[in-house]
Coordinates of C-alpha atoms in Angstrom, one line a residue:
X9 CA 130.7 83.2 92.2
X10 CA 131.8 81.9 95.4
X11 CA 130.1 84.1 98.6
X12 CA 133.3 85.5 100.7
X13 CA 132.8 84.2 104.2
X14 CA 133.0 86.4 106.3
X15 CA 131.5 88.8 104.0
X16 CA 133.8 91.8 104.0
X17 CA 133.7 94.1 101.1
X18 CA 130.6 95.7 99.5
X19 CA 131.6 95.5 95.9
X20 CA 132.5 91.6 95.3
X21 CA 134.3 91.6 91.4
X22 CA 133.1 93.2 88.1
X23 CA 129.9 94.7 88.3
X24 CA 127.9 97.3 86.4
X25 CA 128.2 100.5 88.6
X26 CA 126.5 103.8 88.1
X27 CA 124.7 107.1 89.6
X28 CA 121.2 106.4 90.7
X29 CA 120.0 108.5 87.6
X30 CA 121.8 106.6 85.2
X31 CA 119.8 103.5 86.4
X32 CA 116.6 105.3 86.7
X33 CA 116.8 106.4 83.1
X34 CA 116.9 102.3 82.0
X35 CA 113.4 102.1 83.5
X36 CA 110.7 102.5 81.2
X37 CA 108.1 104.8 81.6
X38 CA 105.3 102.4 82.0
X39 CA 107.4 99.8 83.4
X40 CA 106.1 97.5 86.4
X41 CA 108.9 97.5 89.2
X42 CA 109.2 95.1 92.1
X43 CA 111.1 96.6 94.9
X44 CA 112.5 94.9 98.3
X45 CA 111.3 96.4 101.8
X46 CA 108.8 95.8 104.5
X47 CA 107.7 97.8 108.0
X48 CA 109.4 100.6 106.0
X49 CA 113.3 99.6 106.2
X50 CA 115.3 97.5 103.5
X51 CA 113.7 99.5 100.7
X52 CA 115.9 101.1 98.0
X53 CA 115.8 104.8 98.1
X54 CA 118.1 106.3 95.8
X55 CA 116.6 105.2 92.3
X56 CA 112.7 105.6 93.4
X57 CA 114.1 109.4 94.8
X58 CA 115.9 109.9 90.9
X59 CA 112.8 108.5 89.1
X60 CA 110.4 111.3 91.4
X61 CA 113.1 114.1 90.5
X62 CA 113.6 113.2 86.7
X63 CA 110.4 115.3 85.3
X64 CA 109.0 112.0 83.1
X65 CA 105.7 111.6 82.3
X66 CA 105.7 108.3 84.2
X67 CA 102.8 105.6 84.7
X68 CA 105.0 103.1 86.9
X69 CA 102.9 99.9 88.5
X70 CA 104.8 98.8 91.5
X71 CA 104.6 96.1 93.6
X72 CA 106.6 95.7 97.3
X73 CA 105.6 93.0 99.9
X74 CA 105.2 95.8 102.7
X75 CA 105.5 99.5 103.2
X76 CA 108.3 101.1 102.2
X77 CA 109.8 104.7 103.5
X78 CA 109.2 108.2 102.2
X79 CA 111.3 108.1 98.8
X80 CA 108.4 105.7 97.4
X81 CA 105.6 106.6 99.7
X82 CA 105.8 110.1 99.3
X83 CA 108.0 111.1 96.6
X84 CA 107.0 109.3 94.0
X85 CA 103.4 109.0 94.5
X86 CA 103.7 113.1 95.1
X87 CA 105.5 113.6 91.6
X88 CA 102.8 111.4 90.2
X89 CA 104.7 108.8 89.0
X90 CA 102.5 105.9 90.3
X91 CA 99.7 104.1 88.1
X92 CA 99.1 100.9 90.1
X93 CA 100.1 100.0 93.5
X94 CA 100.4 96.6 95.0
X95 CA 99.9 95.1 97.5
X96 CA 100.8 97.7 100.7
X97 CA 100.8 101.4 101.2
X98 CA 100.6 103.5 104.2
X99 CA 101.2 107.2 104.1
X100 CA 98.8 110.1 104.3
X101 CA 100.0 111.4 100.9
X102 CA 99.5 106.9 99.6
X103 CA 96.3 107.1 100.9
X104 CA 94.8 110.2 99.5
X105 CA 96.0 108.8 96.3
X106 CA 94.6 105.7 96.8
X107 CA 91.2 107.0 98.0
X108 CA 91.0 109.5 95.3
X109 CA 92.0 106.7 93.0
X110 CA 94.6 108.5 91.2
X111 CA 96.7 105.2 91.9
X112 CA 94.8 102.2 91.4
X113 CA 95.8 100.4 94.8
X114 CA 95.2 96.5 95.1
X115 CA 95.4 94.6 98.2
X116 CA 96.9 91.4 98.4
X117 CA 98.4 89.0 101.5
X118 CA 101.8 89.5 101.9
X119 CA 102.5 86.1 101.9
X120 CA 101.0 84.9 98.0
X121 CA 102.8 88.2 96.5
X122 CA 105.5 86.8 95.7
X123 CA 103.9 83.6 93.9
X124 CA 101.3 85.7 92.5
X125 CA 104.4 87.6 90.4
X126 CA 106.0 84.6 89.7
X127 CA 103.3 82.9 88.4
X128 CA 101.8 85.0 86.5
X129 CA 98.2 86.3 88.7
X130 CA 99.5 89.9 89.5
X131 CA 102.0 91.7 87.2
X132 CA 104.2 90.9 84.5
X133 CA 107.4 92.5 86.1
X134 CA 110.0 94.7 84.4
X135 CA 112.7 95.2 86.9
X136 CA 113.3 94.7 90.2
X137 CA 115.1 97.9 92.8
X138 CA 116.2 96.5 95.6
X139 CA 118.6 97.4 98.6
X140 CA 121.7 95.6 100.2
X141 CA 124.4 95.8 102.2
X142 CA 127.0 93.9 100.1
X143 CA 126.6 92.3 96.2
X144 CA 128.7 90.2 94.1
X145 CA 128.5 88.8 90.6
X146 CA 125.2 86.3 90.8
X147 CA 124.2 87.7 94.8
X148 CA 123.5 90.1 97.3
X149 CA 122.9 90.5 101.2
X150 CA 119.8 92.3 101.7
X151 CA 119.7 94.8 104.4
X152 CA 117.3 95.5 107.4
X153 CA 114.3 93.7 106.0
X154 CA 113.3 90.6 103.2
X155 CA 109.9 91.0 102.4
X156 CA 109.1 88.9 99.0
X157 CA 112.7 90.2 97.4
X158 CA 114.4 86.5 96.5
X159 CA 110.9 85.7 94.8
X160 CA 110.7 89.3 92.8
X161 CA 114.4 88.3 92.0
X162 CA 113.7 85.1 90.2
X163 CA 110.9 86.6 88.6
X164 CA 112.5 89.6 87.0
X165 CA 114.2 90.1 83.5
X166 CA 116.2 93.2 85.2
X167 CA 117.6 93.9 88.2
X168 CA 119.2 97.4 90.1
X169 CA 120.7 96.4 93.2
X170 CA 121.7 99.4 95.1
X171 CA 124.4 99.0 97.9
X172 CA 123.7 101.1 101.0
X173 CA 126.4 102.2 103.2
X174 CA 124.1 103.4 106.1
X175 CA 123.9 99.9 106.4
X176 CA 125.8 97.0 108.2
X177 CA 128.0 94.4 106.9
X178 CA 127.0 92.7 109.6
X179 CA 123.4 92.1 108.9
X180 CA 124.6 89.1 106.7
X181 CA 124.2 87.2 110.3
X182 CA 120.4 87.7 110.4
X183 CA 119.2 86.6 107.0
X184 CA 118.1 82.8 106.2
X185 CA 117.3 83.1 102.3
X186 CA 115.4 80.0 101.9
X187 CA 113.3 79.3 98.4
X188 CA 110.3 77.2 98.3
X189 CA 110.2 74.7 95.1
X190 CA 107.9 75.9 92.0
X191 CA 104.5 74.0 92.1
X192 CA 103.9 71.2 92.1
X193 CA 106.3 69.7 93.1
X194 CA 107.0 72.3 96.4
X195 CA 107.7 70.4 99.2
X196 CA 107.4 70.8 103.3
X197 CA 109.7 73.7 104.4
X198 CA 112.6 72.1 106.4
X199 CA 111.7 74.8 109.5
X200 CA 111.6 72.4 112.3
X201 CA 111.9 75.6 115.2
X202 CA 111.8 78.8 115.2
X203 CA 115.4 79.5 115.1
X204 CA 116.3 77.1 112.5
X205 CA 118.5 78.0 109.6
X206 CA 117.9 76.5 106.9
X207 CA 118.9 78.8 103.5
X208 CA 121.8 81.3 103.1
X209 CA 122.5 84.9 104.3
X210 CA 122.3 86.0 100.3
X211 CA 119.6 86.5 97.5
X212 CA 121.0 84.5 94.4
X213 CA 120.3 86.2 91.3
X214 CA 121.3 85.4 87.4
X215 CA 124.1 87.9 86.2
X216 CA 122.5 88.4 83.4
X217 CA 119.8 89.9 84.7
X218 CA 122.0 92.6 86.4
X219 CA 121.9 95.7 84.6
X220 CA 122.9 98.7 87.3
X221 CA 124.6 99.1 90.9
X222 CA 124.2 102.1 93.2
X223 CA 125.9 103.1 96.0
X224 CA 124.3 105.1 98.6
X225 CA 124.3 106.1 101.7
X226 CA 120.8 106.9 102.9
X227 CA 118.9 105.3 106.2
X228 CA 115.6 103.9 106.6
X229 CA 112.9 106.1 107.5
X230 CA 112.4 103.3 110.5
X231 CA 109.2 103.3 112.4
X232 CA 107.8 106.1 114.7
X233 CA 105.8 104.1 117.8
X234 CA 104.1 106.6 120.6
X235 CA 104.3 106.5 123.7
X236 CA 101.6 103.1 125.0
X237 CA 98.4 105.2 126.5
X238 CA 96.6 103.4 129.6
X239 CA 94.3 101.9 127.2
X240 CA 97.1 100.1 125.5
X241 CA 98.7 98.7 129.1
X242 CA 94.9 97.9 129.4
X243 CA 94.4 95.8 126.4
X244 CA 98.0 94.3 126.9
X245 CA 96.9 93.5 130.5
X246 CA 93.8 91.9 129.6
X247 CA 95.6 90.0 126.8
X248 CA 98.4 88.5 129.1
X249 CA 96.1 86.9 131.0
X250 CA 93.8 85.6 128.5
X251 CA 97.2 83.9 127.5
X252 CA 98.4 82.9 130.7
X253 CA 95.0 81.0 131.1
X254 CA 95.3 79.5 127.5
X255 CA 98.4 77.7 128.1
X256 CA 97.1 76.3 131.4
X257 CA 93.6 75.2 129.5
X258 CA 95.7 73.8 126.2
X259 CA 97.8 71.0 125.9
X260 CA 99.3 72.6 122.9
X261 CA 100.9 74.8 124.4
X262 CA 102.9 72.5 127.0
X263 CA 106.5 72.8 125.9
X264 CA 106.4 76.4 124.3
X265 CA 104.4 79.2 123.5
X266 CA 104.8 80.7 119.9
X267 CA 103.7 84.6 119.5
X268 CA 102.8 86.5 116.4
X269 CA 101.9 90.2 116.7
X270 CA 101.1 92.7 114.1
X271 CA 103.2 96.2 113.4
X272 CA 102.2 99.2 115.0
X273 CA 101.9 101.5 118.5
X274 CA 99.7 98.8 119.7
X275 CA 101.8 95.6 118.6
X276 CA 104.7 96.7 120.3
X277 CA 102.5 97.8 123.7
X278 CA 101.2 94.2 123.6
X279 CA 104.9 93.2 123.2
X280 CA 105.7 94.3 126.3
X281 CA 103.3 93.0 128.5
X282 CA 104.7 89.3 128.0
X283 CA 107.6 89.9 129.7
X284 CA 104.9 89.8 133.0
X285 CA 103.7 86.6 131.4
X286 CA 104.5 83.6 133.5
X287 CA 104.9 80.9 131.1
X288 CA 106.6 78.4 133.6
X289 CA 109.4 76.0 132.1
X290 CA 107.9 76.9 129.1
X291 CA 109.9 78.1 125.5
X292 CA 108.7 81.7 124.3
X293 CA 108.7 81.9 120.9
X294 CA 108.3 84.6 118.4
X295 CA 106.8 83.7 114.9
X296 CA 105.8 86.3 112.6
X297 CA 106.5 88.8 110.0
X298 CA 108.5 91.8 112.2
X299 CA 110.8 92.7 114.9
X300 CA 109.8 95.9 116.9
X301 CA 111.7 97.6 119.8
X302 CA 109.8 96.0 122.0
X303 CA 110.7 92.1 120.8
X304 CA 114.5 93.4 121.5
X305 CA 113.0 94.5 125.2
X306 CA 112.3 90.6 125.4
X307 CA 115.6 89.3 124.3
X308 CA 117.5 91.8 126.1
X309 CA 115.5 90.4 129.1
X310 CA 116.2 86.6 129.0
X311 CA 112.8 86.0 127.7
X312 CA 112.6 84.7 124.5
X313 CA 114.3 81.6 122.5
X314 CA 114.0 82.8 119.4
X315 CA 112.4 85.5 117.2
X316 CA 111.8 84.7 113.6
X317 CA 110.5 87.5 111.6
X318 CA 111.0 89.2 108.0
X319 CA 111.9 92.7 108.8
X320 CA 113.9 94.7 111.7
X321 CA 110.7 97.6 111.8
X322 CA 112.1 99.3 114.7
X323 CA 112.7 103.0 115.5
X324 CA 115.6 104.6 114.6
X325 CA 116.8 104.2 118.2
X326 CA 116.1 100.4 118.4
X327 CA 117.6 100.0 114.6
X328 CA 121.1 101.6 116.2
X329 CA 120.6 99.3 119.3
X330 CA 120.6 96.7 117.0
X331 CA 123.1 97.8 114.6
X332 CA 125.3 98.1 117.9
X333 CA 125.4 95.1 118.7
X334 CA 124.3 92.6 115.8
X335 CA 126.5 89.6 116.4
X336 CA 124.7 89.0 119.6
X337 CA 120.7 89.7 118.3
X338 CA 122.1 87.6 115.5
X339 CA 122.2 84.4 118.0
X340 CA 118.8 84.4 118.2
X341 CA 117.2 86.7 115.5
X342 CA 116.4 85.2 112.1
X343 CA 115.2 87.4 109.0
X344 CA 112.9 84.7 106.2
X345 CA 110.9 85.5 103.2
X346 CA 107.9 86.1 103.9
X347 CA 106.2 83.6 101.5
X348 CA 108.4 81.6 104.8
X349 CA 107.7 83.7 107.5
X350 CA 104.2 84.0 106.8
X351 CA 103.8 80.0 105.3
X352 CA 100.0 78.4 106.4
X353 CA 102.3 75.1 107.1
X354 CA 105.1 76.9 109.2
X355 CA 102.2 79.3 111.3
X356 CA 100.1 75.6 111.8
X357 CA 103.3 73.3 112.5
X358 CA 104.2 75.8 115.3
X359 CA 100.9 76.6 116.6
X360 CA 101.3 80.2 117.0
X361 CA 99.1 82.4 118.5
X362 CA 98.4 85.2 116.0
X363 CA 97.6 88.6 117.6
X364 CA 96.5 91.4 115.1
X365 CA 94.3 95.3 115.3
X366 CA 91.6 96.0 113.4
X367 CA 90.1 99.3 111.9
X368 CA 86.7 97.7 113.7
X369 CA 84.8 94.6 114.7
X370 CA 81.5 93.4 114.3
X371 CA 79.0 91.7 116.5
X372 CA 79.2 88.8 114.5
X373 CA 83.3 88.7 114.7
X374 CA 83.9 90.4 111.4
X375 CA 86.9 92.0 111.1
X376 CA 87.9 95.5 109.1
X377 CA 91.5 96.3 109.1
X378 CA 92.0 98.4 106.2
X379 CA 89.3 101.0 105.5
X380 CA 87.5 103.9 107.7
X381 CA 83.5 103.8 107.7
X382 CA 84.2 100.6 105.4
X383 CA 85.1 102.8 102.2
X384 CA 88.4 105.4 102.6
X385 CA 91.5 103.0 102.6
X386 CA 94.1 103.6 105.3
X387 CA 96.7 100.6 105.2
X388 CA 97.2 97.1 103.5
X389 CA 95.8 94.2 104.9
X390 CA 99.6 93.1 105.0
X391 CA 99.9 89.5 107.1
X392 CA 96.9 89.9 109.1
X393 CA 95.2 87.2 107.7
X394 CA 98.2 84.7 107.0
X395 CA 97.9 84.9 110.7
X396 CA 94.1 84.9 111.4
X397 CA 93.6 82.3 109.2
X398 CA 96.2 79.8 110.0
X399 CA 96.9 80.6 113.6
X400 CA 96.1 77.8 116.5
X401 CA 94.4 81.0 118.2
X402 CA 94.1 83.8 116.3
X403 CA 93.4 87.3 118.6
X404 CA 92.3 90.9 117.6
X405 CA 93.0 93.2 119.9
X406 CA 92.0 96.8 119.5
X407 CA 90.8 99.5 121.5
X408 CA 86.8 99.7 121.8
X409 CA 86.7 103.9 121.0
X410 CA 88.7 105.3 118.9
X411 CA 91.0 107.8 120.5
X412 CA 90.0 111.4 121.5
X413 CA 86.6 110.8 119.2
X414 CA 82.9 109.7 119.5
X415 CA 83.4 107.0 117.6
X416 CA 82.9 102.9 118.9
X417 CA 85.3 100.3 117.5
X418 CA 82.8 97.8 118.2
X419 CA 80.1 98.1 115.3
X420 CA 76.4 96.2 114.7
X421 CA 78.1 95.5 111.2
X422 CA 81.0 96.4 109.3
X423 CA 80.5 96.7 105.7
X424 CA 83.9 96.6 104.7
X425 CA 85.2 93.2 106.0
X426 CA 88.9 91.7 105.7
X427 CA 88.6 88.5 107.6
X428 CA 85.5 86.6 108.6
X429 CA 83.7 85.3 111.2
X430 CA 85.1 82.2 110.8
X431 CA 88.5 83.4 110.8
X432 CA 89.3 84.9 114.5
X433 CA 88.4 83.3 117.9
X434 CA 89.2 85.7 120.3
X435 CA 88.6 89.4 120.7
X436 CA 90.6 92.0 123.4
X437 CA 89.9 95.4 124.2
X438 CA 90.4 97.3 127.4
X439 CA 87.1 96.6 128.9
X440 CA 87.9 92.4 128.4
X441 CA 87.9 89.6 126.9
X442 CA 85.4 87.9 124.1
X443 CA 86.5 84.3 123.6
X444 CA 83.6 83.5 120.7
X445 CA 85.3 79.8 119.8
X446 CA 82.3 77.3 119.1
X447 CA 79.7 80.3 119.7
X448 CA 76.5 80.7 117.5
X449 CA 76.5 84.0 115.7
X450 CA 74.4 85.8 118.3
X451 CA 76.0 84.7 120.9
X452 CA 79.0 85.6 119.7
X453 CA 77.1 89.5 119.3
X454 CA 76.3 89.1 123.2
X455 CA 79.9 88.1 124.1
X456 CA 81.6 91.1 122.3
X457 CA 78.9 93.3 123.7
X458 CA 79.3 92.8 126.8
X459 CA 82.8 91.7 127.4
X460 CA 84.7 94.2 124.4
X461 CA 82.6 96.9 123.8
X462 CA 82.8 100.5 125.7
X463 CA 80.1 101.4 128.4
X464 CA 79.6 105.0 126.2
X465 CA 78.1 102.1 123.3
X466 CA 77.6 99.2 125.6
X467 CA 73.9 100.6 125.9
X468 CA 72.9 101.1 122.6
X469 CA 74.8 98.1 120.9
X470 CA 72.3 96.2 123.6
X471 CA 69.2 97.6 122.4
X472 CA 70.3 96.9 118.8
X473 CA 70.9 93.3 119.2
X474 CA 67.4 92.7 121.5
X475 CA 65.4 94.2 118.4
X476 CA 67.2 92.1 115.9
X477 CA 67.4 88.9 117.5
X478 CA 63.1 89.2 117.2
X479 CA 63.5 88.3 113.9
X480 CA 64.1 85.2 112.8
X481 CA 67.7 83.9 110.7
X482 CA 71.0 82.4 111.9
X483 CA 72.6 86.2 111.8
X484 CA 69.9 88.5 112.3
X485 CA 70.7 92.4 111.5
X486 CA 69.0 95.4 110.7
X487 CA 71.2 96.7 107.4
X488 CA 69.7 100.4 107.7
X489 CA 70.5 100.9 111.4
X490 CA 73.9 99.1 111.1
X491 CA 74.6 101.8 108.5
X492 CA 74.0 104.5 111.1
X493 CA 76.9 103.6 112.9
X494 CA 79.4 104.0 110.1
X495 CA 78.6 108.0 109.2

């Protein structure tokens, strides 16, 4: 079926429509069910709120590319309807589940999901539930985020597509549905810059796979970002001039600058300190997975080119900014996949600097990101290390305490460890700057010490490393006293 252009109507010709109970009651018990959503928008609501309220004795597995809101992070993990979680989760009620292991949570890179279903590595999927904004016979314009949902849509027998009216027509304009080919034979992604479109504004699906349609009307639960603290503005200060020296030093960065930052209070404080950055004649580029209020700051502003992302995860204030005024955030705002938005190639072609929190860092430059005192689970490792891995410069940036507690950021060792050593080259607090690229293991330790750690630990994390660096080895620790440090 032919799209419409301009896409006008939310129900495009003859197609399967019915309450969200109705479709909730063709999903097996045990089924495995792939839902759409990411930075907790774009995610269907109706169905996952019948399937919590119908009383089953249900053991789903389910599998999204990125947090979803309440109806699936609370609801149904409240009524007990959740088995197996992949590959994100991030409520308090998700993470006692997790952590009493009443759902058997497994964490996975946001960017492989979607081949990992499609291929056969992660779950053999039973439907998909996904949201959009408008659907016709063989497609569908997803709403305020893409996540892995044109990949789930391929690889699913069934599909519930439910149509939410809280939601603009308009956001057709953002999305650029590109598919990668099927190994082997998957070729270089035609992204040449940032603001390239290069796919369509709708997920294709077969009809035949198309078994119910929901109308509803519910919004997002968006995102809730405090107020930056004057540590934040600290570590954001610190950070815009580490940059501001970095595009001097490197001759990489002599026509543009392309940023990455991750989700969160402290992503969208760092956000806003590069709009002080003085980047010359330079491009400013955003590359990464999501759009926060404070990327719309830097558009309103005059300061960016471009911003290529996979989900709107703004506030419900910044959502209706945008919503207000899409046509114009649709000039320079482009919504990928994220087995795009996150692609090794795309995050090396561009050279992006990747800037990412942590949970805690070691002295070595091992990273945590997920779990507190390296065993209780408190988010997905989500894009993190697409971006530490396969960034040009790849910077955490965390506070060195942990807020209104007597607890350091800045550990001998973490015992929980999401990315390497070998995987990050510059740490930021508030105290400073650690750049540890082509340092030696302990000199990275001194580095962090002195440059990133607090002055309540600086003293002790000292004395730690002069007793271990008597012994002899490359990475010299002391396992028993490192363990101190995470009770």
């Amino acid at each position: 079926m032919t799209v419409p252009d301009p896409i006008s109507d939310r129900l495009n010709g003859s197609l399967p429509i019915t309450s969200a109970a109705e479709a909730a009651a063709t999903i097996a018990d045990d089924a495995t069910v792939l839902t759409s959503g990411f930075g907790s928008v774009g995610y269907p609501k109706a169905v996952p709120l019948a399937l919590a309220e119908s009383n089953r004795d249900l053991a789903l597995t389910l599998v999204s590319s990125g947090t979803a809101g309440e109806e699936i992070e609370v609801d149904l993990v409240e009524a007990g309807a959740l088995d197996r979680r992949f590959a994100f989760q991030s409520s308090a009620v998700a993470k006692r589940a997790s952590n009493d292991r009443s759902i058997a949570f497994s964490d996975r890179h946001v960017s492989g999901i979607g081949d990992e279903v499609q291929f056969g590595r992660l779950a053999d999927p039973d439907v998909a539930v996904v949201e959009a904004v408008a659907v016709g016979e063989d497609w569908f314009v997803p709403s305020t985020s893409l996540g892995q949902t044109p990949a789930f849509v391929e690889a699913t027998p069934e599909l519930v597509i439910e149509v939410n009216h809280a939601q603009p027509l308009e956001l057709a304009a953002i999305h650029d549905v590109y598919r990668p080919g099927a190994p082997p034979d998957r070729g270089p992604i035609p992204v040449e810059s940032a603001g390239d479109r290069v796919g369509e504004s709708v997920v294709r699906f077969d009809p035949e796979t198309l078994r119910a349609v929901v109308e509803t009307d519910r919004p997002d639960s968006t995102y809730t970002l405090r107020e930056p603290t004057a540590v934040d503005q600290a570590i954001a200060a610190n950070l815009r001039d580490f940059l501001a020296a970095e595009i001097e030093r490197s001759p990489a960065f002599t026509d543009a600058l392309h940023l990455q930052f991750g989700v969160g209070s402290v992503g969208n404080a760092l956000m806003g300190a590069i709009g002080d950055l003085d980047v010359g004649d330079r491009e400013l580029v955003y590359f990464g997975e999501v759009v926060q209020d404070g990327l719309l700051d830097l558009l309103d502003a005059g300061h960016l080119s471009a911003a290529s992302a996979t989900s709107l995860a703004l506030t419900e204030d910044g959502q209706q900014r945008l919503f207000a005024d899409i046509e114009r955030y649709a000039e320079d705002i482009v919504l990928r996949p994220t087995d795009v938005s996150n692609h090794p190639g795309l995050i090396d072609r561009f050279g992006v600097v990747g800037i990412n929190s942590a949970v805690e860092v070691d002295l070595f430059g091992n990273v945590n990101s997920t779990h507190i005192e390296s065993t209780r689970v408190v988010r997905g490792v989500g894009g993190s290390g697409d971006f530490f891995r396969n960034a040009l410069v790849s910077v955490c940036a965390l506070p060195s305490k942990l807020s209104g507690k007597n607890v350091s950021r800045v550990v001998p060792m973490t015992f929980h460890v999401d990315h390497t050593e070998h995987d990050v080259d510059v740490f930021v607090t508030e105290q400073g700057v650690a750049d540890v690229r082509g340092l030696a293991p302990v000199e990275r330790a001194e580095r962090i010490v002195e440059q990133c750690a607090h002055p309540d630990y600086k003293p002790e994390l000292r004395e730690y490393l002069e007793e271990v660096t008597q012994q002899h080895g490359h990475a010299p620790l002391d396992i028993e006293r490192a363990a101190d440090w995470q009770s």
